XYZ file of N, CA and C in Angstrom:
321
model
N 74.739 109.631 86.925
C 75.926 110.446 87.027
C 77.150 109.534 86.869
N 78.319 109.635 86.028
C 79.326 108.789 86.007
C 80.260 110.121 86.474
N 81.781 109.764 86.579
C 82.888 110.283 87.580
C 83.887 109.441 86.976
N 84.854 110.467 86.389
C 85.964 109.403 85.782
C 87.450 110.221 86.796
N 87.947 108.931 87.162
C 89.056 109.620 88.346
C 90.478 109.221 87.504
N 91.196 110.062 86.994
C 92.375 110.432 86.562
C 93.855 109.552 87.377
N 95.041 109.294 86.926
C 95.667 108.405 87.964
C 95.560 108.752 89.103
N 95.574 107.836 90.474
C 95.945 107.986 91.925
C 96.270 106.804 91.830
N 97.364 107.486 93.377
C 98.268 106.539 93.815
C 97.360 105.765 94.994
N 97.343 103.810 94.886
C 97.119 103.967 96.464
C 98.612 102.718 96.489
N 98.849 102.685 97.397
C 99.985 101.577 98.244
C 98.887 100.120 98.944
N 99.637 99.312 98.652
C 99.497 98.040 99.164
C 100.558 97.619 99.750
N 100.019 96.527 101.337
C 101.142 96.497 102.170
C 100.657 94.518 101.551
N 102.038 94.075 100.796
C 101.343 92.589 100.875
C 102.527 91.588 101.125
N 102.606 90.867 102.182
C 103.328 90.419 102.660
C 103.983 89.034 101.709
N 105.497 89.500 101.603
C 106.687 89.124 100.975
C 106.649 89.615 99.439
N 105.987 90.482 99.545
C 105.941 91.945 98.723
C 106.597 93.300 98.427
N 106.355 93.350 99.830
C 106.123 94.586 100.477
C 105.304 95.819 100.095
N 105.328 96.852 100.215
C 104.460 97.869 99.351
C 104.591 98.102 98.376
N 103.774 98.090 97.692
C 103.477 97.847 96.444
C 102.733 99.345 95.692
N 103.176 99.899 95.038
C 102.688 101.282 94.546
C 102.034 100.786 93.006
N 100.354 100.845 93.089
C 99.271 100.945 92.099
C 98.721 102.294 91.701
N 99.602 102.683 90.516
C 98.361 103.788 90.212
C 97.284 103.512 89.130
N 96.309 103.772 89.695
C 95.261 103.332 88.979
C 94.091 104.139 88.940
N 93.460 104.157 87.677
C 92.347 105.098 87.153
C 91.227 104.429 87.287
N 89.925 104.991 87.595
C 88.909 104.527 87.734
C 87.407 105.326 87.327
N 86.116 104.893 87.329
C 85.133 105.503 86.532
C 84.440 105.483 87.848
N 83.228 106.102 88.128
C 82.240 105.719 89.292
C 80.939 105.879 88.481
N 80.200 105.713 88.483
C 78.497 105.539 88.150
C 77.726 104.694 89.323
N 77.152 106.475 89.462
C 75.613 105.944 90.469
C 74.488 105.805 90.257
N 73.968 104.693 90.686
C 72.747 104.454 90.798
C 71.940 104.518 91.600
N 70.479 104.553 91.543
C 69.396 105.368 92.650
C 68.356 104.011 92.450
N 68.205 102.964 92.688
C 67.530 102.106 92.766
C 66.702 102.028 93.856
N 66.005 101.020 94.622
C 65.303 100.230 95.728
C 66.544 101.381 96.734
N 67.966 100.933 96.354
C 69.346 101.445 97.471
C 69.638 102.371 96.606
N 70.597 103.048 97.185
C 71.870 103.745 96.034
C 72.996 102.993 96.070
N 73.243 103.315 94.963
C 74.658 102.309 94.819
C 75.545 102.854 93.939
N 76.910 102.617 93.729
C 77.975 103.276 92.897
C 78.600 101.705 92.409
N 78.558 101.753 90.947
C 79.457 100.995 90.264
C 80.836 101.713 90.070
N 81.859 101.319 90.023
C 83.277 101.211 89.990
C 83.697 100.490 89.189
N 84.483 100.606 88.084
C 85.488 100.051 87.190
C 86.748 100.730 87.005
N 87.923 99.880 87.694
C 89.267 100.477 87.837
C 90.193 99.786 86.807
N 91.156 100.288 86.614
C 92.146 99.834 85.252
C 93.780 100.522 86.115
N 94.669 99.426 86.548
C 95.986 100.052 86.936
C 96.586 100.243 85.986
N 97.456 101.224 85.984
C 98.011 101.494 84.633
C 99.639 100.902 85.028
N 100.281 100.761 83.658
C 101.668 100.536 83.627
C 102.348 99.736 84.888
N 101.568 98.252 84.770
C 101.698 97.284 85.792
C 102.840 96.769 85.343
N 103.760 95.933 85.640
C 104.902 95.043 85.330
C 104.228 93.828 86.000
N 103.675 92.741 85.071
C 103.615 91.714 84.999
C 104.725 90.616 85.676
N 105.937 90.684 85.388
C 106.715 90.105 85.724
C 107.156 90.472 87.239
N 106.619 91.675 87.699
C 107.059 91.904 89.465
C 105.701 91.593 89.916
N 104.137 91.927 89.184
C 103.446 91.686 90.466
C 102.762 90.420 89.486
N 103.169 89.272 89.651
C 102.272 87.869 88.975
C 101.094 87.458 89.746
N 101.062 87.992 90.920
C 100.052 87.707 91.586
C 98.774 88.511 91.102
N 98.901 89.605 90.181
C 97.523 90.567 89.623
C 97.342 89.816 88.184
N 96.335 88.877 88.203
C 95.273 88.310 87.205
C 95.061 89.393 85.712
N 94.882 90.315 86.229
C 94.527 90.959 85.524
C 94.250 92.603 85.740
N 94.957 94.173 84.794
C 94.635 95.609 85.583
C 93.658 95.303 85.604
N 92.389 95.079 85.308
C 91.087 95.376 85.396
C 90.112 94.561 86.050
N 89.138 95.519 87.148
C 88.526 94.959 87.673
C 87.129 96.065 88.196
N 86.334 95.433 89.019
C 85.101 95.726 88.916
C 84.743 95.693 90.249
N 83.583 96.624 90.853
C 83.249 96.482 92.087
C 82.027 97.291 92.268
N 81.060 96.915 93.481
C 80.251 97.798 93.533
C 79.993 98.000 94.864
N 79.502 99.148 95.418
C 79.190 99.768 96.618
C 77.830 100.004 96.399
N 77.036 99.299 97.456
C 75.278 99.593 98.091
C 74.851 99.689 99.259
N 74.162 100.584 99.277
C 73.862 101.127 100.430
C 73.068 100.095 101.171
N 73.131 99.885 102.505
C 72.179 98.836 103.546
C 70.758 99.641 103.508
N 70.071 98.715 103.201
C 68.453 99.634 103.174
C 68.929 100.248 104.566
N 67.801 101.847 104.724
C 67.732 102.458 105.631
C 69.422 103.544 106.174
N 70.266 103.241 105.237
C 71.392 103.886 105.620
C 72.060 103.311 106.644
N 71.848 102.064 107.091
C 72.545 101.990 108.431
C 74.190 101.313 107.740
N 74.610 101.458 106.431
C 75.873 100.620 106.661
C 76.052 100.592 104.669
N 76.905 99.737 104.376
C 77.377 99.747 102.873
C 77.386 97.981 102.403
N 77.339 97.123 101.353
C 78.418 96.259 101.505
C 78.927 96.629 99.931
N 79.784 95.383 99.775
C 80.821 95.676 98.706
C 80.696 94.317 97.636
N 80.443 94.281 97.056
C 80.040 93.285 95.801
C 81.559 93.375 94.829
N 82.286 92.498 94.431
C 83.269 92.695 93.680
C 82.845 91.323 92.755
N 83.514 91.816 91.193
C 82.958 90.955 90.074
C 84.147 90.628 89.792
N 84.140 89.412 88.470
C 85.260 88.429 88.009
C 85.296 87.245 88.122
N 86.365 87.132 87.487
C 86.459 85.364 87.850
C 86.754 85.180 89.158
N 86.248 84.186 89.817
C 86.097 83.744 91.154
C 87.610 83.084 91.400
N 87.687 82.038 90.188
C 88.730 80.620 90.565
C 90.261 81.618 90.388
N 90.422 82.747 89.667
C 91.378 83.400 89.664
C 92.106 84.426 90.823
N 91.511 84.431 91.778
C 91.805 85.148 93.064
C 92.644 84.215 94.371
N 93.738 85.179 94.421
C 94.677 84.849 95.570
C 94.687 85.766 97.219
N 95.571 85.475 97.738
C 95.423 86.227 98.861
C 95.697 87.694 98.608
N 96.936 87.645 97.553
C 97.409 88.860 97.121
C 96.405 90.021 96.406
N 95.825 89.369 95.347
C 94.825 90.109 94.872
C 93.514 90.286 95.759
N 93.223 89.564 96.326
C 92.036 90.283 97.210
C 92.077 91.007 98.265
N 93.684 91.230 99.166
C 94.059 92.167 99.777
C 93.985 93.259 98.669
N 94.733 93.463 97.448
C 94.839 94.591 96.697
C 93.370 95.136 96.480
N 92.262 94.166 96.597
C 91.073 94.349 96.081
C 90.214 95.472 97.305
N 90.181 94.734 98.289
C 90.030 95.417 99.634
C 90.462 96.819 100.223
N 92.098 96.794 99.975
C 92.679 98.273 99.857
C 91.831 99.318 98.884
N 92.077 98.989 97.916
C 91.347 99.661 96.280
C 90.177 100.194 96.924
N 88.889 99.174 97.348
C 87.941 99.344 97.855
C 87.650 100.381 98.584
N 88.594 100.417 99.772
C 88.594 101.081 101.168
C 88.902 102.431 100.662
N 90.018 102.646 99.820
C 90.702 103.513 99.216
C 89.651 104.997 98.783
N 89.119 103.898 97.635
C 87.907 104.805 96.808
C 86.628 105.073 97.945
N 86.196 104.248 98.782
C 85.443 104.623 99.298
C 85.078 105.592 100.413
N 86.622 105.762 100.732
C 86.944 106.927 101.245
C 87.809 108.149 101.258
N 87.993 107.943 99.832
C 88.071 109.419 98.730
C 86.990 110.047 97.874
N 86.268 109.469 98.300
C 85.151 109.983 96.893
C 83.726 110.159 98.416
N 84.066 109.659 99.665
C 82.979 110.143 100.740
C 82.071 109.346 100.099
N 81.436 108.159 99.874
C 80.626 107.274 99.350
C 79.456 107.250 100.281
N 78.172 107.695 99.895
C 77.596 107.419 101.194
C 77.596 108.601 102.397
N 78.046 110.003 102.492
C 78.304 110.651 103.530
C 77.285 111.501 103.148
């Protein structure tokens, strides 16, 4: 099953920032493996480079799997490793939290 999510807004609180308004589109595809799991690929749209330098790049990648037995989730995020700041992996985390509890992941 894939799920393509149309712009939403989420806000980031990132300090000497301040909030930061991302709207950004995203795909979901689940999978039914050993776990279930949902791949995620998000794309922010109409970023200004020059206000947020701290975002590497709109596009990024993530995945949600279920803890064998249902007791819990974790969160796998893909990319370049050496390219991540404090800024972007707060944004990454929000995003995360965001989708995973708009779309009821797991409920």
């Amino acid at each position: 099953m894939k799920k393509a999510v149309e712009k939403t807004q989420v806000l980031v609180d990132l300090f000497g920032y301040g909030i930061v308004e991302l709207k950004i589109t995203y795909w979901l595809e689940f999978f039914s493996l050993p776990t279930r799991a949902y791949s995620i690929e998000c794309h922010i749209v109409h970023f200004d480079a020059t206000l947020h330098s701290w975002l590497y790049s709109p596009d990024f990648k993530f995945v949600f799997s279920e803890i064998e037995g249902g007791k819990g989730h974790a969160v796998c995020f893909a990319g370049e490793r050496s390219k991540k700041n404090i800024y972007y992996q707060t944004m990454l985390n929000v995003v995360a939290d965001y989708i995973f509890l708009k779309e009821k992941i797991f409920h």
